[in-house]
Short mmCIF file of C-alpha atoms in Angstrom, two decimals:
data_model
loop_
_atom_site.label_atom_id
_atom_site.label_comp_id
_atom_site.label_asym_id
_atom_site.label_seq_id
_atom_site.Cartn_x
_atom_site.Cartn_y
_atom_site.Cartn_z
CA MET F 1 34.40 -61.25 -13.85
CA ARG F 2 36.96 -58.68 -15.02
CA THR F 3 34.28 -56.98 -17.13
CA LEU F 4 31.97 -56.77 -14.13
CA VAL F 5 34.71 -55.23 -11.98
CA ILE F 6 35.42 -52.60 -14.66
CA ILE F 7 31.72 -51.72 -15.04
CA PHE F 8 31.25 -51.41 -11.28
CA ALA F 9 34.40 -49.29 -10.95
CA LEU F 10 33.31 -46.92 -13.71
CA LEU F 11 29.87 -46.51 -12.15
CA ALA F 12 31.33 -45.97 -8.69
CA ALA F 13 33.84 -43.45 -9.99
CA SER F 14 31.05 -41.33 -11.41
CA PHE F 15 29.09 -41.21 -8.15
CA SER F 16 29.16 -38.30 -5.71
CA ALA F 17 27.94 -38.23 -2.14
CA GLN F 18 25.32 -35.59 -2.90
CA ALA F 19 22.91 -37.72 -4.87
CA HIS F 20 20.15 -35.16 -5.24
CA GLN F 21 21.72 -31.77 -4.74
CA LEU F 22 21.42 -30.49 -8.29
CA SER F 23 23.02 -27.28 -9.49
CA THR F 24 19.91 -25.50 -10.71
CA ALA F 25 19.17 -21.83 -11.37
CA TYR F 26 15.85 -20.18 -12.26
CA LEU F 27 15.05 -17.35 -14.65
CA THR F 28 11.46 -16.07 -14.61
CA LEU F 29 10.34 -13.25 -16.90
CA ASP F 30 6.92 -11.74 -17.53
CA GLN F 31 5.92 -9.27 -20.24
CA ASN F 32 3.70 -6.39 -19.23
CA ASP F 33 1.87 -4.09 -21.66
CA SER F 34 5.17 -2.66 -22.92
CA ALA F 35 8.07 -4.48 -24.54
CA THR F 36 9.85 -4.80 -21.19
CA LEU F 37 10.21 -8.24 -19.63
CA SER F 38 10.36 -8.11 -15.83
CA GLY F 39 11.25 -10.90 -13.47
CA ASN F 40 14.06 -12.44 -11.46
CA TRP F 41 17.07 -14.72 -11.63
CA GLN F 42 17.72 -17.12 -8.77
CA LEU F 43 21.11 -18.79 -8.28
CA GLN F 44 22.16 -21.23 -5.58
CA LEU F 45 24.56 -19.61 -3.09
CA SER F 46 27.08 -22.42 -3.46
CA ASP F 47 27.08 -21.84 -7.23
CA LEU F 48 27.39 -18.08 -6.72
CA TYR F 49 30.40 -18.60 -4.45
CA ALA F 50 32.10 -20.87 -7.02
CA LEU F 51 31.36 -18.48 -9.89
CA MET F 52 32.70 -15.44 -8.06
CA ALA F 53 35.78 -17.32 -6.85
CA ASP F 54 36.48 -18.30 -10.45
CA LYS F 55 36.45 -14.59 -11.32
CA GLY F 56 38.89 -13.84 -8.50
CA ILE F 57 36.29 -12.36 -6.13
CA GLU F 58 36.20 -13.74 -2.57
CA LEU F 59 32.74 -13.56 -1.00
CA ASP F 60 33.66 -15.25 2.28
CA THR F 61 35.82 -12.37 3.43
CA ASN F 62 36.20 -13.54 7.03
CA ARG F 63 37.12 -17.08 5.91
CA ASP F 64 34.70 -18.81 8.28
CA GLY F 65 33.32 -21.17 5.63
CA LYS F 66 29.92 -19.45 5.59
CA LEU F 67 28.34 -16.68 3.55
CA SER F 68 26.63 -14.01 5.61
CA TRP F 69 24.13 -11.51 4.26
CA ARG F 70 26.53 -8.67 5.10
CA GLU F 71 29.26 -10.30 3.00
CA LEU F 72 26.85 -10.56 0.05
CA GLU F 73 25.73 -6.94 0.48
CA ASN F 74 29.31 -5.71 0.57
CA GLN F 75 29.96 -7.37 -2.79
CA GLN F 76 26.58 -6.49 -4.35
CA PRO F 77 27.98 -4.36 -7.25
CA ALA F 78 30.54 -7.03 -8.19
CA ILE F 79 27.95 -9.80 -7.93
CA GLN F 80 25.50 -7.97 -10.16
CA THR F 81 28.16 -7.12 -12.74
CA GLN F 82 29.39 -10.70 -12.97
CA LEU F 83 25.93 -12.23 -13.12
CA LEU F 84 24.70 -9.88 -15.84
CA SER F 85 27.77 -10.70 -17.91
CA GLN F 86 26.69 -14.36 -17.96
CA LEU F 87 23.24 -13.71 -19.46
CA THR F 88 22.56 -12.27 -22.91
CA VAL F 89 19.21 -11.41 -24.52
CA GLU F 90 19.18 -10.30 -28.16
CA GLN F 91 16.64 -9.21 -30.71
CA GLY F 92 17.53 -9.25 -34.39
CA GLY F 93 21.22 -9.54 -33.55
CA ARG F 94 21.12 -6.50 -31.23
CA ARG F 95 21.70 -6.95 -27.52
CA CYS F 96 18.89 -5.95 -25.20
CA ASN F 97 19.57 -3.96 -22.05
CA LEU F 98 19.54 -5.95 -18.79
CA THR F 99 19.13 -3.98 -15.59
CA VAL F 100 18.84 -4.87 -11.93
CA THR F 101 15.67 -3.23 -10.67
CA GLY F 102 15.96 -3.66 -6.93
CA ASN F 103 17.91 -5.11 -4.05
CA MET F 104 19.11 -8.68 -3.88
CA MET F 105 17.27 -11.02 -1.55
CA LEU F 106 17.59 -14.56 -0.26
CA GLU F 107 15.20 -17.30 -1.41
CA SER F 108 14.98 -21.05 -0.81
CA HIS F 109 14.47 -24.00 -3.14
CA ALA F 110 14.51 -27.59 -1.90
CA ASN F 111 15.83 -26.33 1.45
CA LEU F 112 18.85 -24.77 -0.28
CA PRO F 113 19.68 -21.02 -0.07
CA TYR F 114 19.45 -18.98 -3.28
CA LEU F 115 20.30 -15.43 -4.25
CA TRP F 116 17.24 -13.66 -5.75
CA LEU F 117 18.08 -10.92 -8.27
CA PRO F 118 15.27 -8.75 -9.76
CA LEU F 119 15.73 -8.05 -13.49
CA ASP F 120 14.28 -6.04 -16.36
CA VAL F 121 14.99 -6.90 -20.01
CA ASN F 122 14.49 -3.87 -22.26
CA CYS F 123 14.20 -4.53 -26.01
CA PRO F 124 12.53 -2.61 -28.87
CA SER F 125 9.78 -5.23 -28.78
CA ALA F 126 9.15 -8.54 -27.05
CA THR F 127 9.08 -10.68 -30.19
CA GLY F 128 11.88 -12.59 -31.85
CA LEU F 129 14.05 -12.74 -28.76
CA SER F 130 16.98 -15.09 -28.24
CA LEU F 131 18.56 -15.86 -24.90
CA SER F 132 22.00 -17.30 -24.13
CA TYR F 133 23.39 -18.29 -20.75
CA GLN F 134 26.96 -19.14 -19.72
CA ALA F 135 27.08 -19.06 -15.93
CA MET F 136 28.50 -22.16 -14.20
CA PHE F 137 28.82 -24.46 -17.22
CA ASP F 138 32.63 -24.24 -17.22
CA LEU F 139 32.62 -25.06 -13.50
CA ASN F 140 29.82 -27.61 -13.38
CA THR F 141 28.69 -29.43 -16.52
CA GLY F 142 25.60 -30.65 -14.65
CA HIS F 143 24.31 -27.11 -14.06
CA LYS F 144 20.84 -26.24 -15.41
CA LEU F 145 18.88 -23.04 -15.90
CA ILE F 146 15.08 -23.34 -15.71
CA VAL F 147 13.61 -20.62 -17.94
CA ASN F 148 9.97 -19.57 -17.63
CA ILE F 149 8.77 -16.70 -19.84
CA THR F 150 5.18 -15.47 -19.89
CA GLN F 151 3.73 -13.18 -22.55
CA SER F 152 0.02 -12.33 -22.41
CA GLU F 153 -1.82 -15.64 -22.06
CA GLN F 154 1.08 -17.81 -23.25
CA SER F 155 4.14 -19.17 -21.49
CA ILE F 156 7.14 -21.33 -22.26
CA ASN F 157 9.16 -23.48 -19.89
CA ARG F 158 12.59 -24.62 -21.08
CA ILE F 159 15.76 -26.06 -19.54
CA LEU F 160 19.20 -24.84 -20.58
CA ASP F 161 22.24 -26.99 -19.82
CA SER F 162 25.86 -27.38 -20.90
CA GLY F 163 24.78 -28.96 -24.18
CA ASN F 164 22.07 -26.40 -24.92
CA ARG F 165 23.03 -22.92 -23.74
CA SER F 166 20.70 -20.80 -25.87
CA LEU F 167 16.99 -20.42 -26.45
CA ALA F 168 14.93 -18.83 -29.21
CA VAL F 169 11.89 -17.34 -27.47
CA ASN F 170 8.98 -18.41 -29.63
CA MET F 171 5.75 -18.39 -27.68
CA GLN F 172 4.17 -20.71 -30.24
CA ALA F 173 6.90 -23.30 -29.74
CA SER F 174 5.56 -24.77 -26.51
CA SER F 175 4.04 -27.75 -28.31
CA MET F 176 3.18 -31.10 -26.83
CA GLY F 177 5.98 -32.75 -28.81
CA GLU F 178 8.66 -30.36 -27.57
CA THR F 179 7.45 -30.64 -23.98
CA ALA F 180 7.50 -34.45 -24.20
CA ARG F 181 11.01 -34.52 -25.68
CA GLU F 182 12.37 -32.06 -23.11
CA TYR F 183 11.08 -33.92 -20.05
CA LEU F 184 11.81 -37.36 -21.51
CA TYR F 185 15.44 -36.29 -21.88
CA GLN F 186 15.54 -34.85 -18.35
CA GLY F 187 14.12 -38.10 -16.93
CA ILE F 188 16.83 -40.14 -18.65
CA VAL F 189 19.54 -37.75 -17.46
CA HIS F 190 18.27 -37.79 -13.90
CA ILE F 191 18.26 -41.56 -13.44
CA LEU F 192 21.76 -41.76 -14.92
CA ILE F 193 23.08 -39.17 -12.41
CA GLY F 194 20.77 -40.23 -9.56
CA THR F 195 23.39 -42.02 -7.48
CA ASP F 196 21.10 -43.40 -4.79
CA HIS F 197 18.56 -44.77 -7.28
CA ILE F 198 21.28 -46.49 -9.32
CA LEU F 199 22.87 -48.02 -6.23
CA PHE F 200 19.50 -49.26 -4.98
CA LEU F 201 18.91 -50.90 -8.36
CA LEU F 202 22.42 -52.41 -8.41
CA ALA F 203 22.01 -53.75 -4.87
CA LEU F 204 18.89 -55.58 -6.01
CA LEU F 205 20.50 -56.89 -9.19
CA LEU F 206 23.58 -58.28 -7.42
CA THR F 207 21.51 -61.09 -5.89
CA CYS F 208 18.91 -61.48 -8.66
CA VAL F 209 21.14 -64.14 -10.23
CA LEU F 210 21.67 -66.00 -6.94
CA TYR F 211 19.67 -68.07 -4.48
CA ARG F 212 20.29 -68.89 -0.82
CA ASP F 213 21.17 -72.49 0.11
CA ASN F 214 22.61 -73.64 3.44
CA ARG F 215 23.53 -70.05 4.33
CA GLN F 216 25.45 -69.61 1.10
CA TRP F 217 24.74 -67.79 -2.12
CA LYS F 218 24.69 -69.99 -5.23
CA GLY F 219 24.08 -69.23 -8.89
CA ILE F 220 20.61 -69.84 -10.33
CA ASP F 221 20.93 -72.36 -13.17
CA SER F 222 18.02 -71.22 -15.32
CA PRO F 223 18.42 -67.84 -17.09
CA LYS F 224 14.66 -67.93 -17.61
CA SER F 225 14.07 -68.03 -13.86
CA ILE F 226 16.47 -65.13 -13.42
CA LEU F 227 14.64 -63.05 -16.02
CA ILE F 228 11.25 -63.82 -14.44
CA SER F 229 12.33 -62.92 -10.90
CA THR F 230 14.16 -59.82 -12.10
CA THR F 231 11.12 -58.73 -14.08
CA TRP F 232 8.93 -58.98 -10.99
CA ILE F 233 11.33 -56.93 -8.89
CA ILE F 234 11.86 -54.22 -11.52
CA THR F 235 8.12 -54.08 -12.22
CA ALA F 236 7.38 -53.61 -8.52
CA PHE F 237 9.95 -50.80 -8.29
CA THR F 238 8.71 -49.15 -11.49
CA LEU F 239 5.03 -49.32 -10.57
CA ALA F 240 5.65 -47.97 -7.08
CA HIS F 241 7.82 -45.00 -8.00
CA SER F 242 5.53 -44.15 -10.93
CA ILE F 243 2.60 -43.85 -8.54
CA THR F 244 4.28 -41.54 -6.04
CA LEU F 245 6.20 -39.57 -8.66
CA THR F 246 2.97 -38.66 -10.42
CA ALA F 247 0.99 -38.06 -7.24
CA THR F 248 3.66 -35.87 -5.63
CA ALA F 249 4.45 -33.91 -8.80
CA LEU F 250 0.76 -33.10 -9.23
CA ASN F 251 0.47 -32.12 -5.52
CA TRP F 252 -1.83 -35.02 -4.70
CA LEU F 253 0.71 -36.11 -2.08
CA PRO F 254 2.68 -33.73 0.14
CA SER F 255 6.46 -33.72 -0.16
CA SER F 256 8.60 -34.32 2.93
CA ARG F 257 12.15 -33.44 3.84
CA TRP F 258 12.49 -36.92 5.34
CA VAL F 259 12.14 -38.63 1.97
CA GLU F 260 15.81 -38.26 1.07
CA LEU F 261 16.86 -39.80 4.40
CA LEU F 262 14.46 -42.71 3.92
CA ILE F 263 15.76 -43.27 0.39
CA ALA F 264 19.31 -43.48 1.74
CA LEU F 265 18.15 -45.97 4.37
CA SER F 266 16.44 -48.06 1.67
CA VAL F 267 19.76 -48.30 -0.20
CA LEU F 268 21.52 -49.22 3.04
CA PHE F 269 18.98 -51.96 3.80
CA ALA F 270 19.13 -53.42 0.27
CA ALA F 271 22.94 -53.59 0.42
CA LEU F 272 23.14 -55.05 3.94
CA ASN F 273 20.43 -57.57 3.09
CA ASN F 274 22.80 -59.01 0.48
CA ILE F 275 25.48 -59.56 3.14
CA PHE F 276 23.20 -60.56 6.04
CA PRO F 277 20.05 -61.87 4.31
CA LEU F 278 16.86 -61.22 6.24
CA ILE F 279 14.49 -61.18 3.27
CA THR F 280 15.06 -63.22 0.10
CA LYS F 281 11.70 -62.52 -1.54
CA LEU F 282 12.12 -58.86 -2.43
CA GLY F 283 8.97 -58.08 -4.42
CA TRP F 284 6.87 -56.32 -1.76
CA VAL F 285 9.90 -54.77 -0.06
CA THR F 286 10.99 -53.31 -3.40
CA PHE F 287 7.48 -51.97 -3.98
CA GLY F 288 7.50 -50.23 -0.60
CA PHE F 289 10.90 -48.68 -1.16
CA GLY F 290 9.90 -47.74 -4.69
CA LEU F 291 7.18 -45.51 -3.25
CA LEU F 292 9.89 -43.53 -1.45
CA HIS F 293 12.09 -43.30 -4.54
CA GLY F 294 9.16 -41.96 -6.54
CA MET F 295 8.82 -39.07 -4.11
CA GLY F 296 12.54 -38.45 -4.55
CA PHE F 297 12.11 -38.31 -8.33
CA ALA F 298 9.25 -35.86 -7.82
CA SER F 299 11.44 -33.52 -5.75
CA VAL F 300 13.90 -33.32 -8.65
CA LEU F 301 11.05 -32.73 -11.09
CA GLY F 302 9.88 -29.95 -8.79
CA GLU F 303 13.35 -28.37 -9.01
CA LEU F 304 13.20 -28.55 -12.80
CA GLY F 305 9.75 -26.98 -12.81
CA LEU F 306 6.62 -27.97 -14.70
CA PRO F 307 5.12 -26.05 -17.64
CA SER F 308 1.78 -24.40 -16.96
CA SER F 309 0.49 -26.06 -20.11
CA HIS F 310 0.95 -29.80 -20.68
CA THR F 311 1.70 -30.37 -16.98
CA LEU F 312 0.52 -33.99 -16.96
CA LEU F 313 2.38 -34.68 -20.20
CA ALA F 314 5.61 -33.37 -18.66
CA VAL F 315 5.17 -35.66 -15.64
CA VAL F 316 4.46 -38.71 -17.82
CA ALA F 317 7.39 -37.94 -20.15
CA PHE F 318 9.79 -37.48 -17.21
CA ASN F 319 8.58 -40.75 -15.71
CA LEU F 320 9.08 -42.54 -19.03
CA GLY F 321 12.58 -41.08 -19.27
CA VAL F 322 13.37 -42.47 -15.82
CA GLU F 323 12.18 -45.91 -16.96
CA LEU F 324 14.31 -45.78 -20.11
CA GLY F 325 17.38 -44.81 -18.09
CA GLN F 326 16.64 -47.57 -15.61
CA LEU F 327 16.25 -50.07 -18.47
CA SER F 328 19.64 -49.08 -19.88
CA ILE F 329 21.28 -49.85 -16.53
CA LEU F 330 19.48 -53.18 -16.38
CA LEU F 331 20.53 -54.14 -19.91
CA LEU F 332 24.13 -53.25 -19.09
CA ALA F 333 24.43 -55.05 -15.75
CA LEU F 334 22.17 -58.11 -15.92
CA PRO F 335 23.85 -59.98 -18.82
CA VAL F 336 27.22 -59.64 -17.09
CA LEU F 337 25.78 -60.86 -13.79
CA ILE F 338 24.23 -63.86 -15.53
CA LEU F 339 27.63 -64.75 -17.02
CA VAL F 340 29.45 -64.67 -13.67
CA ARG F 341 26.73 -66.02 -11.38
CA HIS F 342 28.37 -69.47 -10.95
CA GLN F 343 31.86 -68.16 -10.21
CA TRP F 344 32.83 -68.53 -6.57
CA ARG F 345 34.71 -65.23 -6.69
CA TYR F 346 31.47 -63.46 -7.52
CA GLN F 347 29.39 -65.34 -4.93
CA ARG F 348 31.89 -65.06 -2.06
CA TRP F 349 33.88 -61.94 -2.87
CA PHE F 350 32.56 -59.49 -5.44
CA MET F 351 28.86 -59.54 -4.49
CA PRO F 352 29.52 -59.03 -0.74
CA ALA F 353 32.30 -56.49 -1.42
CA GLY F 354 30.15 -54.55 -3.89
CA SER F 355 27.26 -54.59 -1.44
CA ALA F 356 29.53 -53.36 1.36
CA CYS F 357 30.70 -50.43 -0.79
CA ILE F 358 27.09 -49.51 -1.52
CA ALA F 359 26.23 -49.78 2.18
CA LEU F 360 29.09 -47.46 3.14
CA MET F 361 27.95 -44.79 0.68
CA ALA F 362 24.34 -45.15 1.82
CA ALA F 363 25.40 -44.86 5.47
CA GLN F 364 27.24 -41.62 4.64
CA TRP F 365 24.13 -40.21 2.94
CA SER F 366 21.98 -41.23 5.91
CA ILE F 367 24.21 -39.28 8.29
CA GLU F 368 24.33 -36.25 5.99
CA ARG F 369 20.54 -36.19 5.59
CA LEU F 370 19.67 -36.40 9.29
#
């Protein structure tokens, strides 16, 4: 029981209320007939505010808790100077010249406001380039930069993060193997930081080792029965979210801003159902909720971006990464739950208390996402 409490506490301590609000920036560059690469850099306004504050520059000059366009315009030279200092492009060890080619603008990604900064990268030629990026990593280790570079008929799509802050621009490097590895890794990372998905899975697992008898939860005697029932539930969830993840990512299904709210409500229902059981056979319910979670996964994949080549491979690899991350959670939690399933403290205290904590977090998300 002590082990289970420690595991649950560590997982809960790592959770934040914003389950899907990733810190993601975008760098898009395109080579024309010359050696110049032209494009734009887009950075979330909340990240911009944090970055500038870290440099001692206050953007919210009237202290009203909001960033107005006038406040951004007034600090445009300082913003541009600081942003350009965070991005370096080199060729043969020599730094290329980065210039801002127009006015800043506002853009939107996933209903979040972004600063749009037009850029030119001037190098002797457009071959053998290397790119390094430092913005935000010291402030947010979960920050990512989505890089898309197009030269002639070829393009590369890469993701820079705190563990990989540089990129060698090799247009021949966009192989199937590298694409698969990149999106497999991102799928694993996402499920491990996807708070709502983890809590939904944990809410299901908490009662997978129990059965209802005379209005009380009791431990299932047969580990084989537990494994069979758990397999059915996890398979239903996996199949469902794989369907909608693929369909939404490939634009076969439209995305909806209500998905995140419905996902929060699914977590709330799963947790409350452990305390006040309405449904004890969870297979079809899990399948239905899994369809919603798949659309949530797809929204994150949309933020990460898909390569123009190997698009389907990227979707499949990301999906497989999600499954591997999900399996790691299952392998961590289920053996412990099997060990404690007959203890009255688990049946009468920890399972309801854990479910109540999950329900409270899900209720908070539901309110925030209205």
